[in-house]
Amino acid sequence: ENVSLLFKLYCLTVMTLVAATYTVALRYTRTAETELYFSTTAVCITEVIKLFLSVGILAKETGSLARLITSLKENVFRSPMELLKLSVPSLVYALQNNMAFVALSNLDAAVYQVTYQLKIPCTALCTVLMLNRTLSKLQWFSVFMLCGGVTLVQWKPAQATKVQVEQNPWLGFGAIAVAVLCSGFAGVYFEKVLKSSDTSLWVRNIQMYLSGIVVTLFGVYMSDGAQVLEKGFFYGYTYYVWFVIFLASVGGLYTSVVVKYTDNIMKGFSAAAAIVLSTVASVILFGLQITVTFSLGALLVCISIYLYGLPRQDTTKIQPSETTSSKERLAPV
């Protein structure tokens, strides 16, 4: 069943607004004069909230408690292979976050910002190879234009510092390469799982969030285990922190909706638009200075979104691999 263009635009708009609000709220919680909380525990709580929200939506979808319990038994407790399948993106995302941290520790911030944007064309390439889709020359051009626009929006001139940090550029570039590949693969893998069966979106979310809770709890133990035991799991939490967690939870659910009814490339465009919107909000709320590079980058982002959205072949459905040769997959429409 085709999803209307209006509904797709609505999903992308809401996701952009939620992501932008989350970015601004997160910046406030990390700069406000309050005790800093453990980000690892916040990520874990976010997964728990997303799980409960997904169960609640599934309950409304099934219509009764008995049907909900039956659905959970069949799709979760009696389907270990499905749980294992959905644990893949959770583990890959965890690897991506760790590699991004290693890269940032071994590369200058400007170099990191530029190279990490390679995740955008990497996602497009994974979409073509893994989902048997085609992109036109104009779409490829808009993807790389988006990449450049996001780079300029986030660009900050390198500043000299008195503290000399020992860095390993080769390790940094290796880590950023792994992070970029993980980002593209995990997003497209989850999209393929969602669209390759008739299983409910919320069942898939429940399967993924269960494994996500396990992964994030392990992250809490490895990163902040001793401090969490000493100060408590909810140390430094305020109303603003809970608001950020709520936004992250809603944003995570909405991301799955966007991936289900559009694709990961459009998700990337929505994230880019959120960066621009959150930066504009930061100008109003935090007095951030608008630069020439930001203005140029914002313009490129807007143009790339327009170009990618021009009438084209529908790329939101998975095409049978038997009918598409490898040559056709890489050829422009």
Tab-separated table of C-alpha atoms in Angstrom:
chain	number	residue	atom	x	y	z
A	1	GLU	CA	0.000	0.000	0.000
A	2	ASN	CA	1.409	3.366	-1.062
A	3	VAL	CA	1.877	5.935	1.657
A	4	SER	CA	0.776	9.434	0.652
A	5	LEU	CA	3.421	12.081	0.065
A	6	LEU	CA	1.635	14.327	2.571
A	7	PHE	CA	2.002	11.713	5.314
A	8	LYS	CA	5.707	11.244	4.508
A	9	LEU	CA	6.288	14.987	4.690
A	10	TYR	CA	4.383	15.103	7.976
A	11	CYS	CA	6.567	12.351	9.466
A	12	LEU	CA	9.778	14.051	8.334
A	13	THR	CA	8.626	17.446	9.636
A	14	VAL	CA	7.735	16.094	13.072
A	15	MET	CA	11.012	14.179	13.268
A	16	THR	CA	12.941	17.341	12.333
A	17	LEU	CA	11.192	19.392	15.023
A	18	VAL	CA	11.675	16.714	17.699
A	19	ALA	CA	15.360	16.264	16.805
A	20	ALA	CA	15.983	20.021	16.828
A	21	THR	CA	14.228	20.469	20.190
A	22	TYR	CA	16.188	17.542	21.614
A	23	THR	CA	19.499	19.072	20.470
A	24	VAL	CA	18.718	22.434	22.065
A	25	ALA	CA	17.456	20.859	25.295
A	26	LEU	CA	20.499	18.590	25.507
A	27	ARG	CA	22.820	21.569	25.071
A	28	TYR	CA	21.028	23.335	27.917
A	29	THR	CA	21.317	20.388	30.306
A	30	ARG	CA	25.059	20.136	29.621
A	31	THR	CA	25.655	23.861	30.130
A	32	ALA	CA	23.217	24.690	32.935
A	33	GLU	CA	24.597	25.246	36.411
A	34	THR	CA	23.473	21.847	37.670
A	35	GLU	CA	25.245	18.630	38.525
A	36	LEU	CA	26.056	16.774	35.338
A	37	TYR	CA	24.289	13.454	35.006
A	38	PHE	CA	25.693	10.193	33.606
A	39	SER	CA	24.876	10.163	29.899
A	40	THR	CA	25.221	6.366	29.798
A	41	THR	CA	22.377	5.923	32.304
A	42	ALA	CA	20.262	8.420	30.353
A	43	VAL	CA	20.726	6.360	27.190
A	44	CYS	CA	19.721	3.205	29.074
A	45	ILE	CA	16.581	4.852	30.499
A	46	THR	CA	15.715	6.086	27.019
A	47	GLU	CA	15.736	2.503	25.747
A	48	VAL	CA	13.495	1.428	28.637
A	49	ILE	CA	10.986	4.227	27.954
A	50	LYS	CA	10.954	3.421	24.228
A	51	LEU	CA	10.235	-0.201	25.119
A	52	PHE	CA	7.264	0.707	27.341
A	53	LEU	CA	5.918	3.181	24.778
A	54	SER	CA	6.146	0.538	22.054
A	55	VAL	CA	4.311	-1.971	24.257
A	56	GLY	CA	1.607	0.626	24.919
A	57	ILE	CA	1.154	1.399	21.222
A	58	LEU	CA	1.100	-2.321	20.406
A	59	ALA	CA	-1.590	-2.795	23.060
A	60	LYS	CA	-3.715	-0.149	21.353
A	61	GLU	CA	-3.020	-1.778	17.984
A	62	THR	CA	-4.031	-5.268	19.142
A	63	GLY	CA	-7.129	-3.953	20.933
A	64	SER	CA	-7.055	-6.113	24.054
A	65	LEU	CA	-4.719	-7.294	26.797
A	66	ALA	CA	-5.160	-10.935	25.792
A	67	ARG	CA	-4.126	-10.255	22.194
A	68	LEU	CA	-1.173	-8.166	23.416
A	69	ILE	CA	0.072	-11.016	25.608
A	70	THR	CA	-0.380	-13.485	22.751
A	71	SER	CA	1.544	-11.220	20.365
A	72	LEU	CA	4.400	-10.763	22.840
A	73	LYS	CA	4.601	-14.511	23.473
A	74	GLU	CA	4.704	-15.355	19.775
A	75	ASN	CA	7.003	-12.577	18.571
A	76	VAL	CA	9.278	-12.026	21.561
A	77	PHE	CA	9.452	-14.835	24.102
A	78	ARG	CA	9.034	-17.672	21.576
A	79	SER	CA	11.110	-16.092	18.804
A	80	PRO	CA	14.749	-16.063	19.965
A	81	MET	CA	15.994	-15.867	16.368
A	82	GLU	CA	13.991	-12.678	15.788
A	83	LEU	CA	15.444	-11.179	18.962
A	84	LEU	CA	18.907	-12.160	17.774
A	85	LYS	CA	18.202	-10.586	14.375
A	86	LEU	CA	17.213	-7.277	15.968
A	87	SER	CA	20.180	-7.346	18.348
A	88	VAL	CA	22.448	-6.744	15.344
A	89	PRO	CA	21.631	-3.020	14.905
A	90	SER	CA	21.855	-2.472	18.677
A	91	LEU	CA	25.361	-3.929	18.799
A	92	VAL	CA	26.429	-2.110	15.637
A	93	TYR	CA	25.144	1.226	16.957
A	94	ALA	CA	27.039	0.623	20.217
A	95	LEU	CA	30.213	-0.042	18.199
A	96	GLN	CA	29.555	3.105	16.150
A	97	ASN	CA	29.271	5.288	19.269
A	98	ASN	CA	32.491	3.898	20.721
A	99	MET	CA	34.382	4.326	17.457
A	100	ALA	CA	33.117	7.907	17.180
A	101	PHE	CA	34.537	8.601	20.648
A	102	VAL	CA	37.914	7.063	19.694
A	103	ALA	CA	37.964	9.111	16.488
A	104	LEU	CA	37.172	12.359	18.298
A	105	SER	CA	39.961	11.621	20.786
A	106	ASN	CA	42.535	11.155	18.016
A	107	LEU	CA	41.473	13.739	15.433
A	108	ASP	CA	41.032	17.483	15.467
A	109	ALA	CA	37.404	18.496	15.882
A	110	ALA	CA	37.241	20.044	12.395
A	111	VAL	CA	38.690	16.936	10.740
A	112	TYR	CA	36.277	14.749	12.694
A	113	GLN	CA	33.282	16.847	11.636
A	114	VAL	CA	34.216	16.660	7.956
A	115	THR	CA	35.027	12.952	7.800
A	116	TYR	CA	32.038	11.851	9.893
A	117	GLN	CA	29.675	13.314	7.302
A	118	LEU	CA	30.732	10.464	5.005
A	119	LYS	CA	28.001	8.505	6.802
A	120	ILE	CA	25.472	10.232	4.505
A	121	PRO	CA	26.771	8.864	1.161
A	122	CYS	CA	27.648	5.600	2.945
A	123	THR	CA	23.994	5.194	3.917
A	124	ALA	CA	22.980	5.880	0.318
A	125	LEU	CA	25.428	3.248	-0.940
A	126	CYS	CA	24.195	0.685	1.614
A	127	THR	CA	20.638	1.428	0.502
A	128	VAL	CA	21.534	0.666	-3.110
A	129	LEU	CA	23.510	-2.494	-2.344
A	130	MET	CA	21.414	-4.000	0.472
A	131	LEU	CA	17.898	-3.028	-0.616
A	132	ASN	CA	18.292	-3.355	-4.402
A	133	ARG	CA	17.285	0.231	-5.049
A	134	THR	CA	18.363	2.797	-7.610
A	135	LEU	CA	19.183	6.473	-7.219
A	136	SER	CA	19.277	8.955	-10.057
A	137	LYS	CA	22.294	11.123	-10.814
A	138	LEU	CA	20.424	14.100	-9.350
A	139	GLN	CA	19.714	12.179	-6.147
A	140	TRP	CA	23.378	11.201	-5.783
A	141	PHE	CA	24.334	14.833	-6.381
A	142	SER	CA	21.882	15.989	-3.712
A	143	VAL	CA	23.268	13.416	-1.240
A	144	PHE	CA	26.820	14.736	-1.627
A	145	MET	CA	25.540	18.332	-1.564
A	146	LEU	CA	23.825	17.518	1.736
A	147	CYS	CA	27.095	16.093	3.023
A	148	GLY	CA	28.892	19.319	2.179
A	149	GLY	CA	26.111	21.471	3.611
A	150	VAL	CA	26.090	19.665	6.957
A	151	THR	CA	29.884	19.940	7.118
A	152	LEU	CA	29.718	23.720	6.628
A	153	VAL	CA	26.878	24.123	9.137
A	154	GLN	CA	28.879	22.310	11.826
A	155	TRP	CA	32.228	23.811	10.839
A	156	LYS	CA	34.165	25.604	13.556
A	157	PRO	CA	37.641	27.071	12.931
A	158	ALA	CA	40.428	25.216	14.678
A	159	GLN	CA	41.589	27.055	17.793
A	160	ALA	CA	45.033	26.935	19.268
A	161	THR	CA	45.291	25.398	22.706
A	162	LYS	CA	47.988	25.377	25.345
A	163	VAL	CA	47.241	21.764	26.207
A	164	GLN	CA	48.958	19.392	23.826
A	165	VAL	CA	47.027	16.138	23.518
A	166	GLU	CA	48.806	13.116	22.112
A	167	GLN	CA	46.812	11.885	19.131
A	168	ASN	CA	47.110	9.025	16.676
A	169	PRO	CA	45.668	10.228	13.338
A	170	TRP	CA	45.791	6.763	11.753
A	171	LEU	CA	43.819	5.316	14.657
A	172	GLY	CA	41.378	8.238	14.389
A	173	PHE	CA	40.796	7.759	10.646
A	174	GLY	CA	40.419	4.007	11.133
A	175	ALA	CA	37.859	4.570	13.883
A	176	ILE	CA	35.907	7.104	11.831
A	177	ALA	CA	35.828	4.688	8.892
A	178	VAL	CA	34.353	1.968	11.130
A	179	ALA	CA	31.839	4.439	12.614
A	180	VAL	CA	30.716	5.571	9.149
A	181	LEU	CA	30.263	1.990	7.939
A	182	CYS	CA	28.393	1.067	11.131
A	183	SER	CA	26.053	4.036	10.744
A	184	GLY	CA	25.153	3.154	7.161
A	185	PHE	CA	24.876	-0.582	7.725
A	186	ALA	CA	22.842	-0.491	10.960
A	187	GLY	CA	20.276	1.965	9.621
A	188	VAL	CA	19.747	0.126	6.341
A	189	TYR	CA	19.748	-3.282	8.073
A	190	PHE	CA	16.934	-2.165	10.376
A	191	GLU	CA	15.023	-0.758	7.414
A	192	LYS	CA	15.389	-4.067	5.569
A	193	VAL	CA	14.082	-6.018	8.572
A	194	LEU	CA	11.106	-3.653	8.885
A	195	LYS	CA	10.114	-3.838	5.235
A	196	SER	CA	10.890	-7.492	4.519
A	197	SER	CA	7.974	-8.870	6.539
A	198	ASP	CA	4.462	-7.995	7.668
A	199	THR	CA	5.469	-8.021	11.342
A	200	SER	CA	4.184	-4.967	13.194
A	201	LEU	CA	6.562	-2.013	13.455
A	202	TRP	CA	5.995	-1.926	17.209
A	203	VAL	CA	6.820	-5.617	17.603
A	204	ARG	CA	10.100	-4.960	15.783
A	205	ASN	CA	10.765	-2.005	18.054
A	206	ILE	CA	10.153	-4.119	21.142
A	207	GLN	CA	12.547	-6.765	19.854
A	208	MET	CA	15.260	-4.173	19.200
A	209	TYR	CA	14.786	-2.203	22.419
A	210	LEU	CA	15.069	-5.356	24.547
A	211	SER	CA	18.529	-6.015	23.138
A	212	GLY	CA	19.249	-2.283	23.334
A	213	ILE	CA	18.636	-2.300	27.079
A	214	VAL	CA	21.154	-5.108	27.524
A	215	VAL	CA	23.751	-3.300	25.401
A	216	THR	CA	23.293	0.046	27.177
A	217	LEU	CA	23.435	-1.552	30.631
A	218	PHE	CA	26.759	-3.068	29.631
A	219	GLY	CA	27.840	0.407	28.522
A	220	VAL	CA	26.901	1.846	31.926
A	221	TYR	CA	28.948	-0.849	33.655
A	222	MET	CA	32.000	-0.346	31.442
A	223	SER	CA	32.015	3.469	31.380
A	224	ASP	CA	30.590	4.677	34.689
A	225	GLY	CA	30.082	1.526	36.765
A	226	ALA	CA	32.062	2.620	39.816
A	227	GLN	CA	30.653	6.160	39.872
A	228	VAL	CA	27.085	4.944	39.382
A	229	LEU	CA	27.466	2.591	42.356
A	230	GLU	CA	28.890	5.441	44.421
A	231	LYS	CA	26.526	8.280	43.470
A	232	GLY	CA	23.437	6.449	42.252
A	233	PHE	CA	21.881	5.638	38.889
A	234	PHE	CA	19.893	8.903	38.754
A	235	TYR	CA	22.664	11.194	39.968
A	236	GLY	CA	22.349	14.757	38.628
A	237	TYR	CA	18.889	14.249	37.123
A	238	THR	CA	16.646	17.300	36.890
A	239	TYR	CA	13.348	18.063	35.182
A	240	TYR	CA	15.327	19.231	32.154
A	241	VAL	CA	17.227	15.940	32.001
A	242	TRP	CA	13.982	13.986	32.072
A	243	PHE	CA	12.662	16.244	29.311
A	244	VAL	CA	15.717	15.427	27.193
A	245	ILE	CA	15.213	11.709	27.830
A	246	PHE	CA	11.543	12.021	26.846
A	247	LEU	CA	12.486	13.800	23.603
A	248	ALA	CA	15.097	11.158	22.835
A	249	SER	CA	12.521	8.426	23.400
A	250	VAL	CA	9.889	10.048	21.183
A	251	GLY	CA	12.548	10.802	18.574
A	252	GLY	CA	13.656	7.173	18.571
A	253	LEU	CA	10.119	5.936	17.999
A	254	TYR	CA	9.517	8.494	15.296
A	255	THR	CA	12.759	7.520	13.576
A	256	SER	CA	11.456	3.987	13.176
A	257	VAL	CA	8.216	5.370	11.691
A	258	VAL	CA	10.207	7.484	9.224
A	259	VAL	CA	12.394	4.516	8.239
A	260	LYS	CA	9.294	2.335	7.822
A	261	TYR	CA	7.404	4.714	5.542
A	262	THR	CA	10.250	6.573	3.811
A	263	ASP	CA	13.895	5.470	3.945
A	264	ASN	CA	17.228	6.041	5.704
A	265	ILE	CA	18.357	8.601	3.154
A	266	MET	CA	15.352	10.785	3.882
A	267	LYS	CA	16.083	10.292	7.576
A	268	GLY	CA	19.525	11.760	6.914
A	269	PHE	CA	17.992	14.780	5.210
A	270	SER	CA	15.641	15.251	8.147
A	271	ALA	CA	18.569	15.082	10.586
A	272	ALA	CA	20.427	17.691	8.524
A	273	ALA	CA	17.423	20.009	8.603
A	274	ALA	CA	17.252	19.500	12.382
A	275	ILE	CA	20.899	20.591	12.695
A	276	VAL	CA	20.126	23.832	10.874
A	277	LEU	CA	16.952	24.439	12.893
A	278	SER	CA	18.632	23.727	16.247
A	279	THR	CA	21.505	26.060	15.359
A	280	VAL	CA	19.047	28.856	14.579
A	281	ALA	CA	17.358	28.185	17.932
A	282	SER	CA	20.770	28.349	19.619
A	283	VAL	CA	21.249	31.821	18.125
A	284	ILE	CA	18.047	32.975	19.811
A	285	LEU	CA	18.496	31.144	23.131
A	286	PHE	CA	22.269	31.062	23.634
A	287	GLY	CA	23.512	33.982	21.560
A	288	LEU	CA	25.381	31.812	19.071
A	289	GLN	CA	26.976	33.800	16.245
A	290	ILE	CA	25.854	33.022	12.686
A	291	THR	CA	28.855	32.683	10.334
A	292	VAL	CA	29.224	32.819	6.569
A	293	THR	CA	30.002	29.097	6.475
A	294	PHE	CA	26.808	28.331	8.401
A	295	SER	CA	24.709	30.422	6.027
A	296	LEU	CA	26.263	28.722	2.994
A	297	GLY	CA	25.840	25.292	4.555
A	298	ALA	CA	22.194	25.950	5.436
A	299	LEU	CA	21.562	27.034	1.854
A	300	LEU	CA	23.164	23.847	0.509
A	301	VAL	CA	21.072	21.712	2.884
A	302	CYS	CA	17.843	23.377	1.741
A	303	ILE	CA	18.746	23.016	-1.950
A	304	SER	CA	19.754	19.368	-1.523
A	305	ILE	CA	16.451	18.562	0.222
A	306	TYR	CA	14.553	20.188	-2.644
A	307	LEU	CA	16.564	18.346	-5.318
A	308	TYR	CA	16.203	14.960	-3.644
A	309	GLY	CA	12.449	15.472	-3.290
A	310	LEU	CA	11.850	16.113	-6.994
A	311	PRO	CA	9.557	13.549	-8.714
A	312	ARG	CA	11.382	10.265	-9.166
A	313	GLN	CA	10.963	6.503	-8.992
A	314	ASP	CA	9.652	5.340	-5.615
A	315	THR	CA	12.645	4.264	-3.514
A	316	THR	CA	10.786	3.392	-0.332
A	317	LYS	CA	10.024	-0.197	-1.323
A	318	ILE	CA	12.409	-3.133	-1.455
A	319	GLN	CA	12.659	-4.524	-4.965
A	320	PRO	CA	13.103	-8.287	-5.569
A	321	SER	CA	16.751	-9.082	-6.179
A	322	GLU	CA	15.849	-11.512	-8.989
A	323	THR	CA	14.536	-8.746	-11.213
A	324	THR	CA	17.415	-6.372	-10.743
A	325	SER	CA	20.932	-7.105	-11.863
A	326	SER	CA	23.910	-5.582	-10.133
A	327	LYS	CA	24.491	-3.379	-13.150
A	328	GLU	CA	20.937	-2.025	-12.963
A	329	ARG	CA	21.205	-1.378	-9.231
A	330	LEU	CA	24.121	0.984	-9.705
A	331	ALA	CA	22.858	2.591	-12.908
A	332	PRO	CA	20.972	5.876	-12.679
A	333	VAL	CA	17.249	5.920	-13.186
